Amino acid sequence: MEKYQTLQGLIVTVIRLTVLQLFIIGVVSGAIIAAPAPTYEQNVLDKTIQINSEGKKVKQILSEIETLVDIKFTYNPKSIDINSEVSVNYSGMKLSEVLREIFAPMGVEFRLAGDYIILSKRAANVEEAGIDHVVSGKVSDDEGVALPGVNVVLKGTSTGVVTDANGAYTLPIAGELVPSAVLIFSFIGYATQEEIVDNRSVIDVRLKADVTSLNEVIVVGYGTQEKKDITTTVTHLSGKDMLQFAGNGALMAIQGKVAGLTITNTASADPNSSPTFQLRGVSSRNAGLAPLFVINGVPGGNIDNLNQNDIESIDVLKGGAASAIYGTRGSNGVILITTKKGTTLPQAFYDGYVSFNYLTNKLDVLSRDEFLAHDRGTDFGGNTNWLNAVTHTPAVSHKQTLQLSGGSDLTKYMISFDYRDAKGVDLRSTKQEYGARLNLNHKSSNNLYEVNVTMAPRFLKSNNANNDAFTQSLFLNPTFPVYDPNSSANYFNVINKGGFDGAYNPTEDLKAVLSGTEGKYLDWNASFKLNILKNLYTQINLAQQNSDFFDFGFTPSTNTRRINGNGGRNTADRAYKKRDQKVFEWIGNYSLDKGDHGLDVMGGYSYTYFNNSGLNASNEQFPSDVLTYNNLGTGTWILESPQNRVGSYKNDAKLIAFFARANYDFRSKYYLSASIRREGSSKFGAGNKWGSFPGVSIGWRIINESFFPSVKVLNDLKLRADFGVTGNQDFRRDGQSEDLGSYLSLDTYSGYGFYAYQNAYYQVWGPSQNINRSLRWEKAENLNIGLDFELFDNKLSGSLNYFARTNKDLLGNYNVPVPPNVQGSTYVNVGTMKNSGLEIQLDAQAYTSGKIRYSVSFAGATNNNKFVSFSNDLYHGNNYQDMAGLGGMGSSGLSAQRLEEGKRIGGFYMLRSAGVDEDGRLLVYDKAGEVIPGNTAKADDRQYVGNGLPKFTASLGNNFSYGKFTLNVFMRGAFGYDLYNTTAYFIGTPATQKGVNVLTSAYDGGKYAALTNSETYSSLSDYFLEKGDYVKIDNVTLSYTFDAPIKYISSARIYFTGRNLHTFTGYTGGDPETVSVNGMTPGINTSLSYYPSSLQLIAGLQLRF
Amino acid sequence: MKITKIYIVRLALGLSFVLSSNSCTDLDEKLYDRITSDSFIQTKDDVIRDFLRSFEHGYWSIQGGGLYYAQELPTDELMTPNRDGDWFDGGLYQRIHYHTWTDQDNFTNDMWNALYQGISLATNSLEDITKIDPARFGLTEADKNDYIAELRTLRAWYHLRAFDLYRNIPLVTKVKGESFMPDQATPQQVFEFLEKELTESIPDLPTREALGESAIGRWTKGGAAALLVRLYLNAKVYIDQDKFAECAAICEKFIEGKYGSYMLEDRWDAPFDYTNATSPEMVFGFPSTFARTHWHYSGDMFGWMAPHQAGKYFGLDGISYNTRFALQPGRDVDSVEYTFEMGKPFIKFHKYPDDLRLKKYRNLGNSTREGMFLYGYLPYYDATEGKTVNLKSNRGYTIFSRDQVGFFKDTPPGQPLADKVSTMNHADDNSGVWLVKYPFYPTADINKLASAYAEIRYAEIYYSLAECRYRAGDKAAAANLLNAVRQRNYPDGSASLYATDGSQLTDLEMLDEWGREFIGEGRRRTDLIRWNKFNTPAWWDKSPDADDHTKIYPIGKNVRNLSPNLNPTPGY
């Protein structure tokens, strides 16, 4: 029977391969179908084994057989008494004979199915006769998607089949059908369902996803584990947990989903913006804060080259022990991304959406009439809403994804294509990209080796947004027209007509100035796995990530800025940036499952080589604006005015590691895992390149203890503790994104400016930096204690974690005395920072009744931060550092925050306001507590007045479904922190200089309207500090699934998503999320520059066929 | 089983082979776009590049880190008032004006670091060049000695400035392999160190004429001697010892040509014009071009000593202008001259009304200019409007700048103003006259921004000697020396020259004349202190100080935190 099914399935597979699929597979693998040759399986029952024991339980004997021959038993514990004792003493007998000896007396049958031996109770009342009844039907999931491979078994018998690619099955039943005959439908990950046959010949079934997650496969570094065996802190998200969104950065789809992981994008409506990530608080002073991304096992994966639809699952390693296997780069956590793999059954999937972005939480400035009524400046005759003049709404974007997968048992492929055309709400920014991802797996027929190949090319062209255009739109005089009233072909020249320095026409900038990039990514990786023994394998991984960016910029000669400041010379530049990363890894894995003991040992070697290089050039005064940036050589400016307009760079770095890990468990009750990674980075000082990163974790599944009362409400309970040391070497020279941070420990010379000597100009050369031969690893010590639980028939599951992380030897520029140093700061390891917090993650099937289901998930995290120390044996200095300098608008150089020993980061350190006097001047407290006018205060009068780091972040996900409708409502919030209203500070008061437009708050009679006196205009005080707390209706998705609406389409789903629908907050400076709370200066934007917040509506269609 | 054993053995062998090879654990860094210091010097040009490192920094240091404004803003000449919300900067400039700065004001750290970075770089180059075998690079022993002498002089120049600003400073002669800031030397030790360094360097230094056309930017015998003049002239302040005689002796030798051949220019603006790199009045200067560096035209110096839109008036685009620095006012809001003696720089010029420098600055074409100040209306031809219009401020009102401070905005000249407040915190862009020392030639002019920066002018030797003579009681000699320079400022036969008997000379006149000749050249603070006028007299919006601890700046708090061996400055 089963054999027949397999062959049929295979034929179906071949027929259903489209010409395109054939082509793709043909090209890529050269082998379309490799026929299975299951000779190995056939022989298992014929293997001779030796087993003997007195009075063993059946359970134990089965487990011993499993280790002797490579086979697994599957059975229903309710129908087979595996706890009955038998005495066995067999030597030199075939397995089939042994099994017959044991089970025949028990009335149990066995049969081989793949890697499994299925045990089932022999049905006494079914005669071995001809086929009398045939039941057929279709099995699908709760969204109507066909489920292939579902086991359909007649209850109490061994009669059964497996569903085909369309989820269809046909089950012939021998003998007379009893009235109580029941079909059992079972499939991993779904709740088993029983259906009474009742003489029906067609039974269609929808399986519900299994609520327990204990058997979920969690990807950990260099391997996988089942969730029940995990002893470290890992959050697993499958594709269906992800939020629907349209924008840059695939991982925005998990924003708010993981307790303790802050994903922030302060400009999410900019199609080229990237989110920032921060796990469990800020972890470093100057080195990278982003987690390590591992895509399909390749550390340092490129998340920009990732289509959200291609993601199968995401595992976030939060605990130190889990990250320690990637110790070198694990200080900020590790995010493992697994992309979709091929399936034996051919499938095609299409997802297409169109999104519309609308401005929301706008910053309102005075209209033309209000501007004139408040005598804010000269009337230039126009009437312009500058925000409208630099935006177009809705900004429409769309994305199409097509995925095809299929293959045979041995060779599987998944190929995905996507195309995205996105526009920002500003007039210039766009991103067009197309990419593909091919995933190919091949297994040898004798299971000796496996090959995995992934290729992911991507091409893009971007036009950059200009955040400063929004700044201009805030403060430009609304009586300026956009276009010159005398000649409408020209833009109105706003320069030198009052207002802030550097004002320009932002509409002109966005429409007529070119700025962008053409980029490509080529990422590939390949692995070869050799199964030396059934439980011993070795694997080699190769990976490369290559990217090229070719930036362009051009400003035409007609540009009013160029006319005013540069004699009307057009200017153009190009910059070519090349990044390359190569990885070689070799690992070996040995596992042993012997009775009560389970052991898994892994060891390996890893080599990563980074290489960045680039070239740039610019020129001015081209003969024609038509050339734009395409003919730099025709520019005459560098000849007329000799100056250096070319540059190039190159630097590289290496990481080399040896690592090993052992996992041990005893009776699935006690777990112990220990790992060590010894890693070296070329970037550190000669004697300090290598570091060791150990991790150890223990787990105790209390639920499996015999003394534990079998409480009905409790389904699983596990206590975990782990400790690990992780490192950070992700640093670069200040502000140089293309710099790998190499050579900082060396005594190097570089070129600086030019100086005349004997009538010739020489570039002077001297020390590049202060030498720091002791530059070494930044390390974090992570302690985590956690509890995992499942309650009420698995209806409520969750985990609770406490963590404490100490980051030591923080990397960063540190002020040093000059002399003996030649530069005022050295890149060193100084300082200690601590973060601790409590995280809770809950999932509940809150209500299920008939067609109605409601589930809810909650993630919440607290964060305590303390900057412990700012010095060490070698470096003593200030015990504080002033941060977040506010630039521009007549108050440059004032810092708003202070980083100080013993304090939480993000502390606002400024004057404490004491109200406003009758002249409209800001009053502040001096250090003696006296009230003085703000302008007379000194640096010494500053004090701590608030903090910009949220104390608590939380999210709440709600999932309602009614039949084929589902509704997701996802809310997020952050609490217990302050935000500095930088916009109000600069342009929110009547004291703002004339000629500049201001926020409506300047004349609304509120607190900002009271500050009428320009004498205290730029006194930096807590008068502008507001509570940042907010709750946001972040994502609402409504979808409906159609059953096979037309031929060839097995299911269709339409969805509508609204993002950023409403924000509940007391903050008056716009969307509180446009102020980042990640990094070392949370809670403040240091300039007016911003990208407006947007509300996004998405309509999408998904098809499976 | 056998086969798998072979696999394992082969794998183990392979693994151990690969991992034992060096390349698999080799973490040495390969350099691409930089060079290690010990392999840097390969050619003669490399020696020169190394030699010049601290010179390049030196040019930056004339204005960086607050080094320019710290010499000008606490004096009675320049001001940075709060202009309608601009230039408040947390009260920094007001604290400098009122002498209420503390060691928490960042410029007290920045100036220190700027100077000591120059000292460290010069010392680093000295250590590099001392090691080389000159023959290997086609250099003579004399070349090497010249480099060493120039670097020692350059280092002395930095030290002398630090000495003047902070007084209690460490002396640095070695940096490679050092781990601590040296302890502070006593003023006497610093004085002797500088005297020795400069005196010892002079024999090995070239002369101006030996270097010829390329003398600009190089330390010469004249440059080192001029530093000795500065040291001796201020010795009373530095070490409480009168060294005016020593100062005079050097000046005499200087004028006799013992340190090289120098001459005073006969045009007042010649020392600041694009030709000044080869001017015989240039004792030490920094070479400048439009395309490369021109730090004195930057925002920390003369670039921001003009209205925002001055580019239209000058016809020079491509550099930024700002109203950061201007002359302190001589008149109140009602145009009545203030009664205090000090300050009032524009009025001090007007004391000799035929002064050629008093003309409004104007470009005359062909790389020529007239006048040294911007005041009143600043008319220019506006091509888009097709007519001549007056320059406006960035706030929209027309610029009519005057020798007064207040909120004038569009108020025409002469019209009384209700708002009589004239303070550092109450000014607009029409408050104060701007100084244009170095010319802003128009965009099309090939010599735009090409003037070298004159750090030491030969005129300083005349003025220094004049002061020594005056202090020695020889007013006639003093007047003649001053007139030697001054004659170019007035028409021929002008009555503005001092009577040959020197009868007009008083302490105040001496100080005023230092101010007229060297206005904006970053030395006013030193001159006021030497004449003991820095703390006690009042000037515009500035009452006398309670004590004189502000004569030296405090070593910034951040600097002292990093080097706890540095003692706090008394009085702060």
PDB file of N, CA and C in Angstrom, chain A residues 302 305 456-462 516-523 544-552 574-581 611-615 649 738:
ATOM      1  N   ASN A 302      23.832  38.691   5.939  1.00  0.00           N
ATOM      2  CA  ASN A 302      23.418  40.002   5.465  1.00  0.00           C
ATOM      3  C   ASN A 302      21.899  40.099   5.466  1.00  0.00           C
ATOM      4  N   ASN A 305      19.768  41.508   2.459  1.00  0.00           N
ATOM      5  CA  ASN A 305      19.496  40.690   1.279  1.00  0.00           C
ATOM      6  C   ASN A 305      18.559  39.549   1.675  1.00  0.00           C
ATOM      7  N   ALA A 456      21.850  33.787  -3.324  1.00  0.00           N
ATOM      8  CA  ALA A 456      20.897  34.884  -3.191  1.00  0.00           C
ATOM      9  C   ALA A 456      21.480  36.147  -3.815  1.00  0.00           C
ATOM     10  N   PRO A 457      21.185  36.394  -5.071  1.00  0.00           N
ATOM     11  CA  PRO A 457      21.577  37.652  -5.691  1.00  0.00           C
ATOM     12  C   PRO A 457      20.497  38.708  -5.479  1.00  0.00           C
ATOM     13  N   ARG A 458      20.874  39.937  -5.489  1.00  0.00           N
ATOM     14  CA  ARG A 458      19.901  41.023  -5.354  1.00  0.00           C
ATOM     15  C   ARG A 458      20.470  42.286  -5.984  1.00  0.00           C
ATOM     16  N   PHE A 459      19.635  42.985  -6.686  1.00  0.00           N
ATOM     17  CA  PHE A 459      20.038  44.223  -7.353  1.00  0.00           C
ATOM     18  C   PHE A 459      19.108  45.329  -6.906  1.00  0.00           C
ATOM     19  N   LEU A 460      19.641  46.503  -6.707  1.00  0.00           N
ATOM     20  CA  LEU A 460      18.776  47.576  -6.257  1.00  0.00           C
ATOM     21  C   LEU A 460      19.246  48.912  -6.799  1.00  0.00           C
ATOM     22  N   LYS A 461      18.292  49.789  -6.894  1.00  0.00           N
ATOM     23  CA  LYS A 461      18.637  51.177  -7.183  1.00  0.00           C
ATOM     24  C   LYS A 461      17.832  52.048  -6.236  1.00  0.00           C
ATOM     25  N   SER A 462      18.523  52.924  -5.554  1.00  0.00           N
ATOM     26  CA  SER A 462      17.873  53.760  -4.549  1.00  0.00           C
ATOM     27  C   SER A 462      18.098  55.220  -4.833  1.00  0.00           C
ATOM     28  N   GLY A 516      21.860  59.013  -4.652  1.00  0.00           N
ATOM     29  CA  GLY A 516      21.386  57.644  -4.491  1.00  0.00           C
ATOM     30  C   GLY A 516      22.488  56.640  -4.706  1.00  0.00           C
ATOM     31  N   THR A 517      22.090  55.430  -4.934  1.00  0.00           N
ATOM     32  CA  THR A 517      23.077  54.379  -5.125  1.00  0.00           C
ATOM     33  C   THR A 517      22.511  53.283  -6.008  1.00  0.00           C
ATOM     34  N   GLU A 518      23.439  52.600  -6.663  1.00  0.00           N
ATOM     35  CA  GLU A 518      23.082  51.378  -7.375  1.00  0.00           C
ATOM     36  C   GLU A 518      23.843  50.277  -6.659  1.00  0.00           C
ATOM     37  N   GLY A 519      23.126  49.263  -6.248  1.00  0.00           N
ATOM     38  CA  GLY A 519      23.802  48.262  -5.435  1.00  0.00           C
ATOM     39  C   GLY A 519      23.511  46.857  -5.886  1.00  0.00           C
ATOM     40  N   LYS A 520      24.407  45.989  -5.503  1.00  0.00           N
ATOM     41  CA  LYS A 520      24.081  44.576  -5.676  1.00  0.00           C
ATOM     42  C   LYS A 520      24.679  43.751  -4.559  1.00  0.00           C
ATOM     43  N   TYR A 521      23.953  42.725  -4.226  1.00  0.00           N
ATOM     44  CA  TYR A 521      24.413  41.760  -3.236  1.00  0.00           C
ATOM     45  C   TYR A 521      24.545  40.417  -3.926  1.00  0.00           C
ATOM     46  N   LEU A 522      25.570  39.708  -3.590  1.00  0.00           N
ATOM     47  CA  LEU A 522      25.613  38.316  -4.023  1.00  0.00           C
ATOM     48  C   LEU A 522      26.063  37.507  -2.822  1.00  0.00           C
ATOM     49  N   ASP A 523      25.127  36.780  -2.265  1.00  0.00           N
ATOM     50  CA  ASP A 523      25.439  35.942  -1.115  1.00  0.00           C
ATOM     51  C   ASP A 523      25.255  34.487  -1.535  1.00  0.00           C
ATOM     52  N   GLN A 544      30.066  33.121   1.153  1.00  0.00           N
ATOM     53  CA  GLN A 544      30.610  34.412   0.756  1.00  0.00           C
ATOM     54  C   GLN A 544      29.478  35.409   0.678  1.00  0.00           C
ATOM     55  N   GLN A 545      29.771  36.613   1.166  1.00  0.00           N
ATOM     56  CA  GLN A 545      28.804  37.690   1.017  1.00  0.00           C
ATOM     57  C   GLN A 545      29.520  38.842   0.378  1.00  0.00           C
ATOM     58  N   ASN A 546      28.990  39.245  -0.724  1.00  0.00           N
ATOM     59  CA  ASN A 546      29.674  40.248  -1.502  1.00  0.00           C
ATOM     60  C   ASN A 546      28.693  41.349  -1.827  1.00  0.00           C
ATOM     61  N   SER A 547      29.101  42.569  -1.628  1.00  0.00           N
ATOM     62  CA  SER A 547      28.203  43.651  -2.024  1.00  0.00           C
ATOM     63  C   SER A 547      28.981  44.770  -2.689  1.00  0.00           C
ATOM     64  N   ASP A 548      28.352  45.392  -3.635  1.00  0.00           N
ATOM     65  CA  ASP A 548      28.922  46.537  -4.332  1.00  0.00           C
ATOM     66  C   ASP A 548      27.912  47.655  -4.286  1.00  0.00           C
ATOM     67  N   PHE A 549      28.358  48.815  -3.926  1.00  0.00           N
ATOM     68  CA  PHE A 549      27.480  49.975  -3.992  1.00  0.00           C
ATOM     69  C   PHE A 549      28.180  51.059  -4.800  1.00  0.00           C
ATOM     70  N   PHE A 550      27.433  51.635  -5.680  1.00  0.00           N
ATOM     71  CA  PHE A 550      27.994  52.667  -6.538  1.00  0.00           C
ATOM     72  C   PHE A 550      27.114  53.909  -6.347  1.00  0.00           C
ATOM     73  N   ASP A 551      27.540  54.763  -5.436  1.00  0.00           N
ATOM     74  CA  ASP A 551      26.750  55.944  -5.080  1.00  0.00           C
ATOM     75  C   ASP A 551      26.882  57.018  -6.156  1.00  0.00           C
ATOM     76  N   PHE A 552      25.863  57.794  -6.275  1.00  0.00           N
ATOM     77  CA  PHE A 552      25.949  58.912  -7.209  1.00  0.00           C
ATOM     78  C   PHE A 552      25.364  60.162  -6.571  1.00  0.00           C
ATOM     79  N   ARG A 574      30.822  60.466  -7.414  1.00  0.00           N
ATOM     80  CA  ARG A 574      30.525  59.043  -7.431  1.00  0.00           C
ATOM     81  C   ARG A 574      31.405  58.382  -6.372  1.00  0.00           C
ATOM     82  N   ALA A 575      30.891  57.324  -5.784  1.00  0.00           N
ATOM     83  CA  ALA A 575      31.686  56.587  -4.794  1.00  0.00           C
ATOM     84  C   ALA A 575      31.375  55.115  -4.952  1.00  0.00           C
ATOM     85  N   TYR A 576      32.418  54.343  -5.078  1.00  0.00           N
ATOM     86  CA  TYR A 576      32.253  52.900  -5.251  1.00  0.00           C
ATOM     87  C   TYR A 576      32.715  52.219  -3.972  1.00  0.00           C
ATOM     88  N   LYS A 577      31.840  51.391  -3.417  1.00  0.00           N
ATOM     89  CA  LYS A 577      32.164  50.743  -2.146  1.00  0.00           C
ATOM     90  C   LYS A 577      31.969  49.250  -2.289  1.00  0.00           C
ATOM     91  N   LYS A 578      32.972  48.539  -1.915  1.00  0.00           N
ATOM     92  CA  LYS A 578      32.950  47.095  -2.132  1.00  0.00           C
ATOM     93  C   LYS A 578      33.191  46.425  -0.781  1.00  0.00           C
ATOM     94  N   ARG A 579      32.321  45.499  -0.473  1.00  0.00           N
ATOM     95  CA  ARG A 579      32.510  44.750   0.776  1.00  0.00           C
ATOM     96  C   ARG A 579      32.495  43.268   0.469  1.00  0.00           C
ATOM     97  N   ASP A 580      33.330  42.549   1.152  1.00  0.00           N
ATOM     98  CA  ASP A 580      33.364  41.114   0.917  1.00  0.00           C
ATOM     99  C   ASP A 580      33.655  40.396   2.228  1.00  0.00           C
ATOM    100  N   GLN A 581      32.958  39.297   2.398  1.00  0.00           N
ATOM    101  CA  GLN A 581      33.166  38.483   3.594  1.00  0.00           C
ATOM    102  C   GLN A 581      33.156  37.033   3.156  1.00  0.00           C
ATOM    103  N   ASN A 611      36.896  42.050   3.896  1.00  0.00           N
ATOM    104  CA  ASN A 611      37.719  42.891   3.038  1.00  0.00           C
ATOM    105  C   ASN A 611      36.855  44.007   2.464  1.00  0.00           C
ATOM    106  N   ASN A 612      37.193  45.239   2.783  1.00  0.00           N
ATOM    107  CA  ASN A 612      36.461  46.395   2.262  1.00  0.00           C
ATOM    108  C   ASN A 612      37.400  47.270   1.453  1.00  0.00           C
ATOM    109  N   SER A 613      36.924  47.751   0.341  1.00  0.00           N
ATOM    110  CA  SER A 613      37.730  48.701  -0.409  1.00  0.00           C
ATOM    111  C   SER A 613      36.805  49.623  -1.187  1.00  0.00           C
ATOM    112  N   GLY A 614      37.338  50.711  -1.640  1.00  0.00           N
ATOM    113  CA  GLY A 614      36.479  51.659  -2.344  1.00  0.00           C
ATOM    114  C   GLY A 614      37.250  52.775  -2.997  1.00  0.00           C
ATOM    115  N   LEU A 615      36.516  53.558  -3.717  1.00  0.00           N
ATOM    116  CA  LEU A 615      37.085  54.597  -4.555  1.00  0.00           C
ATOM    117  C   LEU A 615      36.067  55.713  -4.666  1.00  0.00           C
ATOM    118  N   TYR A 649      40.461  53.555  -0.592  1.00  0.00           N
ATOM    119  CA  TYR A 649      40.834  52.926   0.666  1.00  0.00           C
ATOM    120  C   TYR A 649      40.734  51.421   0.533  1.00  0.00           C
ATOM    121  N   GLU A 738      32.711  52.234   6.258  1.00  0.00           N
ATOM    122  CA  GLU A 738      33.402  51.247   5.429  1.00  0.00           C
ATOM    123  C   GLU A 738      34.692  50.765   6.081  1.00  0.00           C
TER     124      GLU A 738
END
